[in-house]
Coordinates of C-alpha atoms in Angstrom, one line a residue:
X137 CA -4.1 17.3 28.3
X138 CA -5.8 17.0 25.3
X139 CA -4.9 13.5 23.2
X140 CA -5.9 12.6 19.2
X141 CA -5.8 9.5 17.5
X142 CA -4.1 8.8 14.0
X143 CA -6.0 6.1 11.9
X144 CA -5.1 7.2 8.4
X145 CA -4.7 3.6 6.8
X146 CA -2.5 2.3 3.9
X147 CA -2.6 2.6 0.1
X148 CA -1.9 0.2 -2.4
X149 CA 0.9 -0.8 -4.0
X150 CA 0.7 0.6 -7.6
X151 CA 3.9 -0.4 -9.5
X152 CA 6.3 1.8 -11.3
X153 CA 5.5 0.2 -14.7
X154 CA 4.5 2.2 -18.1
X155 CA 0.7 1.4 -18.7
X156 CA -0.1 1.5 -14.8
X157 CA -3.0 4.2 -15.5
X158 CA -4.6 2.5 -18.6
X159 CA -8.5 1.7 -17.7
X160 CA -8.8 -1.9 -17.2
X161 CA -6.0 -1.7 -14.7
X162 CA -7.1 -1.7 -11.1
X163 CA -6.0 -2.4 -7.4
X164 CA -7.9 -4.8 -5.1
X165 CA -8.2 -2.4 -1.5
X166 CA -12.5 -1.4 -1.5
X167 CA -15.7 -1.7 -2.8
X168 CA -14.8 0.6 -5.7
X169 CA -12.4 -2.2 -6.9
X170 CA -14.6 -4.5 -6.9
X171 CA -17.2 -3.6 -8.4
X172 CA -14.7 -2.4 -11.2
X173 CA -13.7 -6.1 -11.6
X174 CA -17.4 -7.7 -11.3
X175 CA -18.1 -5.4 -14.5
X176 CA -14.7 -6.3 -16.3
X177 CA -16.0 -9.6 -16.0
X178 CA -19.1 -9.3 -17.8
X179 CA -17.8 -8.3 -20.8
X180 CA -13.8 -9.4 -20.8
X181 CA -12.2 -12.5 -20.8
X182 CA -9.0 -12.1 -19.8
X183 CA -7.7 -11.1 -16.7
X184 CA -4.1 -11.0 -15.1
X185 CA -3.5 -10.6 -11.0
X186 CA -0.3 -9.3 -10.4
X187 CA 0.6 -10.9 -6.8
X188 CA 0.2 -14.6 -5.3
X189 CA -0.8 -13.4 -1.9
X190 CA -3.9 -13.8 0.5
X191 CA -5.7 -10.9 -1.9
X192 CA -4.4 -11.8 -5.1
X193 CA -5.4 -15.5 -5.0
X194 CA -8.4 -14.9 -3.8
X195 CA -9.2 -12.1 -6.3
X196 CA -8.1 -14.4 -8.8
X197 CA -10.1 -17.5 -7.5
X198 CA -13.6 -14.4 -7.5
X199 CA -12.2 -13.4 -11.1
X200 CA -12.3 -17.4 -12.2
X201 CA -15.8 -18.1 -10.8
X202 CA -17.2 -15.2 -12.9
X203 CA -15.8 -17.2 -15.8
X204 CA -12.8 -15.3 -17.1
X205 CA -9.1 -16.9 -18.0
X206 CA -7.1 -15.4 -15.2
X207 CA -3.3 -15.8 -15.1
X208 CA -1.2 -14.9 -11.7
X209 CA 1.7 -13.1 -12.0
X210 CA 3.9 -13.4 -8.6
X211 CA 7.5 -12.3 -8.5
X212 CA 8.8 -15.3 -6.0
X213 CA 8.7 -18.9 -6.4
X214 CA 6.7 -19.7 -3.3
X215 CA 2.7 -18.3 -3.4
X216 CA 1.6 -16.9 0.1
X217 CA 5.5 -16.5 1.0
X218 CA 4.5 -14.9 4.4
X219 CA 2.1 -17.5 5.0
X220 CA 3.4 -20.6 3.8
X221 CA 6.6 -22.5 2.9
X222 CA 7.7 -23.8 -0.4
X223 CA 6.2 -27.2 0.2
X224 CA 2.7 -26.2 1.2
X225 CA 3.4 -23.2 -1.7
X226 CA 3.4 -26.3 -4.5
X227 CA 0.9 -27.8 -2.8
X228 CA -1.4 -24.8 -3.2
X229 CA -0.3 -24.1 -6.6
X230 CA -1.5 -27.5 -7.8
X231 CA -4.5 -27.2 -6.4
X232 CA -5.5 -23.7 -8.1
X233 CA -4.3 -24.8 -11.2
X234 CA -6.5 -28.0 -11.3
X235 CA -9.4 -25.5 -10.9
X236 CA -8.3 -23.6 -13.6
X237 CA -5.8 -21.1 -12.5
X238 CA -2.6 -20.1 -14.9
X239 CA 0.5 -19.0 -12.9
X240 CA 3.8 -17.1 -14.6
X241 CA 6.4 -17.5 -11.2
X242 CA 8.7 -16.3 -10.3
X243 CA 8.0 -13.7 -13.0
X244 CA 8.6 -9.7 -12.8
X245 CA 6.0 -7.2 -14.5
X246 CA 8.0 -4.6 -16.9
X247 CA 5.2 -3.1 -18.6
X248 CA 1.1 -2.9 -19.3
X249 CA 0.2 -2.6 -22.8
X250 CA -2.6 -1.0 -24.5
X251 CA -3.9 2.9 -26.1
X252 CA -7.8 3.3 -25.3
X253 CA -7.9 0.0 -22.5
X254 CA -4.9 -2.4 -21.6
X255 CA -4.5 -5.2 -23.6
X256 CA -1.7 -7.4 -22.4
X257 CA 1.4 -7.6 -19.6
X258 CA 5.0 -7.9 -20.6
X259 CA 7.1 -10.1 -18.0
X260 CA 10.7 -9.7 -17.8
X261 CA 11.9 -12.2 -20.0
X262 CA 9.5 -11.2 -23.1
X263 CA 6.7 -13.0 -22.4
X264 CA 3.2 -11.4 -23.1
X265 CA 0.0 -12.2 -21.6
X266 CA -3.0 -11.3 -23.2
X267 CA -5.4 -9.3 -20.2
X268 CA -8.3 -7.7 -20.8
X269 CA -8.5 -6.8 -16.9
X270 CA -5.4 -6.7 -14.7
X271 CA -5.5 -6.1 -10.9
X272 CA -2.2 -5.3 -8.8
X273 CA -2.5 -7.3 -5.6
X274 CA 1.3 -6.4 -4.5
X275 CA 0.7 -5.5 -1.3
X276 CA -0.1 -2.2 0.4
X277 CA 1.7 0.7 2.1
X278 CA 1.5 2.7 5.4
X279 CA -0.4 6.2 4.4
X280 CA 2.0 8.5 6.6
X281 CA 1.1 11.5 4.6
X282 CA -0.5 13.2 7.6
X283 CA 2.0 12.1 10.0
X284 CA 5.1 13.5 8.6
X285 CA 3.2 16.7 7.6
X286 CA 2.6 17.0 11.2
X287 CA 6.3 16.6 12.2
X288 CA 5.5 13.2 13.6
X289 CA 8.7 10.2 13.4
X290 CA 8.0 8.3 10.7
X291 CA 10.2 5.1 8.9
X292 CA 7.9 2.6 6.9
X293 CA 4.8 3.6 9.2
X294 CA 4.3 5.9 11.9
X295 CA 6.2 5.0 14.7
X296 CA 4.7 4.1 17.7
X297 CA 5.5 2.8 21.5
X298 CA 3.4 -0.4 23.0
X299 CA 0.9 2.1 24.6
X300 CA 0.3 3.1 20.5
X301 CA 2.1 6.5 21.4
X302 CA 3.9 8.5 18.6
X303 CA 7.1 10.2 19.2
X304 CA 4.6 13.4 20.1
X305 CA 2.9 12.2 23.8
X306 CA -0.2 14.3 22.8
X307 CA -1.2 11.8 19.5
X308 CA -2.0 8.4 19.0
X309 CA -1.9 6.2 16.1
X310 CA -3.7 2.5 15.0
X311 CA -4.0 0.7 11.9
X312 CA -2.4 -0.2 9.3
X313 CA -0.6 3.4 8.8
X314 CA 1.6 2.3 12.3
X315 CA 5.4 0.7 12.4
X316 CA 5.5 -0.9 15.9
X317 CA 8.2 -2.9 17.0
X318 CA 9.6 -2.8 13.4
X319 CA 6.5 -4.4 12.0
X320 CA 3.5 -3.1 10.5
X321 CA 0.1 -5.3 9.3
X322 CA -2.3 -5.2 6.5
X323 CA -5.2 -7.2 8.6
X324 CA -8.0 -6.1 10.9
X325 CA -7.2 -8.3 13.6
X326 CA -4.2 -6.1 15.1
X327 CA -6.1 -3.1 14.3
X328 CA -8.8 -4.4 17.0
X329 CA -5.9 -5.1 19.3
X330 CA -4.2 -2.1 19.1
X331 CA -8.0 -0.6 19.5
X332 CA -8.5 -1.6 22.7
X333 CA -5.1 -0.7 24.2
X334 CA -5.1 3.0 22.7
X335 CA -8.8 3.5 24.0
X336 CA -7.7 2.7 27.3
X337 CA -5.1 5.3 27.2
X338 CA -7.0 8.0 25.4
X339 CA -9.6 7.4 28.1
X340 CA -6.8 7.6 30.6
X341 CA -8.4 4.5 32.5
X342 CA -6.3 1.3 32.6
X343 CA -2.5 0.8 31.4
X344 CA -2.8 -1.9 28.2
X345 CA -0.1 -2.6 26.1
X346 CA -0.1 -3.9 23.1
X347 CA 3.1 -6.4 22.5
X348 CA 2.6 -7.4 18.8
X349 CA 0.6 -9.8 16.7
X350 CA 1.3 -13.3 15.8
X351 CA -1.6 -13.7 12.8
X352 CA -2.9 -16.5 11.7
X353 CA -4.2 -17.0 7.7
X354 CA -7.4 -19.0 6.3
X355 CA -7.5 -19.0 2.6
X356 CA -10.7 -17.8 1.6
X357 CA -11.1 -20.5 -1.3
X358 CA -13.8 -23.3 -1.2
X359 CA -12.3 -26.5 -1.2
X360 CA -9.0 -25.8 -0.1
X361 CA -8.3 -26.4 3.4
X362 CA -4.8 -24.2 4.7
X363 CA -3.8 -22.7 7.9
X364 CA -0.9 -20.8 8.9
X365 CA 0.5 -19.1 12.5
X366 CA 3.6 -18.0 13.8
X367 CA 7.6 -18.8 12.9
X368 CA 6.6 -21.8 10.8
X369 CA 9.9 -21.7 9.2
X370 CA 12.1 -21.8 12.2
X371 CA 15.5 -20.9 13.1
X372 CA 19.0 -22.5 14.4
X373 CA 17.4 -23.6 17.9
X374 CA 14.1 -25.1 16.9
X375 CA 12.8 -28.1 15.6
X376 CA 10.3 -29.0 12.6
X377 CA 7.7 -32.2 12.9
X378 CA 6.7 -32.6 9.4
X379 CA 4.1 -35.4 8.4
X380 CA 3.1 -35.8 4.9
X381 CA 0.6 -37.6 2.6
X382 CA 1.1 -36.9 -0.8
X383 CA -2.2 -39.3 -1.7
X384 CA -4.5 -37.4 0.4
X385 CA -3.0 -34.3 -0.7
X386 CA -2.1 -33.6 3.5
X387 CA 0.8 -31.9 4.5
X388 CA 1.5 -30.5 8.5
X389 CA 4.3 -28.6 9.3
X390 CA 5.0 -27.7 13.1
X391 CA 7.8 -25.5 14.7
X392 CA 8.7 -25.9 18.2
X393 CA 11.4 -24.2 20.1
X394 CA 12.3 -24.4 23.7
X395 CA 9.4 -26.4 24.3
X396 CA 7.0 -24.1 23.2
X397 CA 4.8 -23.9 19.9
X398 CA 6.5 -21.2 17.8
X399 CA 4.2 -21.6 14.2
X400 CA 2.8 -24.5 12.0
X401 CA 1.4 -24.8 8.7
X402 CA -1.6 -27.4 7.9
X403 CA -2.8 -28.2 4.3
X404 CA -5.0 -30.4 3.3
X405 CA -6.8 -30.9 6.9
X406 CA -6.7 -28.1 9.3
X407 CA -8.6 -29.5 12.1
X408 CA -5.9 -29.5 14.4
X409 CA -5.9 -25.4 14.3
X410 CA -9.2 -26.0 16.3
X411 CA -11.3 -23.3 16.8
X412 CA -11.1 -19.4 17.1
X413 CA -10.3 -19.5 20.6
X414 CA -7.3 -21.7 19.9
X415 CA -6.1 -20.0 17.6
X416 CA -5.6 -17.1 19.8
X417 CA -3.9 -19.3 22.3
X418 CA -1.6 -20.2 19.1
X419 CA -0.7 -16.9 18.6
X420 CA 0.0 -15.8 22.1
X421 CA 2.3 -19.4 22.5
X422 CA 4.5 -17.8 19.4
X423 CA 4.1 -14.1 20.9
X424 CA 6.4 -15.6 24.3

């Protein structure tokens, strides 16, 4: 029997707003973006980032070191909401603004202004920002182009078993273009994962599955010290352990349920998420 593999990726989210295809306006996904925003910045001032996630923060943290006024536009109240909760959200927020950061939150984009290059962002409730650069960092979405073309089941990605099967037993898929278990990821680290069980299968040598990933998040901004795994908001049978020093700027958040590690948060001082290996052994802990 003859197998193929699906790796087709995601796109990114481009929002549905007039002035979306002005130049100045980009996404943050390749190379191609960035250098697009590394030569915004040597000859504009003004920039606004359109998402308070992993890649928006630290696209606006890049856009701030190569001296521009960069404002963040997120639509919740919490930055990082996957990642953090609201307290470790503040504290994060505090932080970036001390370096320099402006933040309009929680604030919804209506509109991109400008005729030859874009000029400014309208918010929701009137307010205009001045942007001489703006970069959508609102997340991305499953490319299943290819897949449904092909007659292959499709919801939000491409759906897949834990052997990374599609509904047809001749094709594979990996990446960020899959939907397993209901979830799909915008990271490399599952795509490795789901790698090396899908080789094993294609090669018809072994019987992997993959089960899921429980990731865990470094912020990518010198100076600020954040970690994040699991359920770190917890449900009706688990408990919180929260310690907190607001002078030190520390706050640790752990979840445990049935005994057993489910997530935690760390701000401030992460040296408690140990190293690379332990982290792993986090993740699988939350994965049981």
């Amino acid at each position: 029997m003859l197998f193929r593999s699906l790796a087709t990726g995601s796109n990114p989210i481009v929002l549905p707003v007039p002035g979306k295809g002005l130049p100045g306006v980009v996404t943050f996904r390749d190379l191609q973006d960035v250098n697009a925003m590394l030569i915004a910045a040597r000859t504009h001032s003004k920039a606004v980032v359109i998402g308070g996630g992993l890649l928006g923060l630290e696209a606006a943290h890049a856009l701030l070191k190569q001296g521009m006024k960069v404002t963040v536009v997120h639509l919740l109240e919490t930055l990082m909401e996957r990642q953090l909760d609201p307290v470790a959200g503040q504290l994060l927020k505090q932080s970036l603004e001390r370096r320099g950061l402006q933040f309009h939150m929680p604030a919804k984009t209506t509109a991109i202004h400008g005729t030859d290059r874009v000029c400014a962002v309208e918010l929701a409730d009137g307010t205009i920002i001045e942007a001489d650069l703006v970069v959508m960092a609102a997340g991305i979405r499953p490319n299943i182009e290819l897949a449904k073309a092909a007659g292959l089941r499709c919801d939000r990605g491409v759906l897949v078993n834990d052997t990374l099967q599609t509904f047809d037993p001749c094709v594979y898929a990996v990446g960020e273009c899959v939907q397993h278990r209901n979830n799909t990821y915008g990271l490399v680290a599952p795509l490795y994962e789901q790698a090396r069980v899908c080789a094993t299968h294609l090669a018809e040598h072994g019987v992997g599955q993959y089960r899921g990933s429980m990731l865990s998040t470094h912020l990518k901004v010198t100076g600020i010290d954040l970690f994040s795994a699991g359920d770190f908001l917890g449900g009706p049978g688990s408990e919180a352990l929260v310690m907190r020093d607001a002078k030190r700027g520390i706050y640790k958040r752990i979840v445990i349920e049935n005994n057993k590690l489910r997530g935690a948060v760390l701000y401030g001082d992460t040296r408690d998420a140990g190293s690379r290996s332990e982290e792993r052994r986090v993740g699988k802990e939350c994965r049981s």
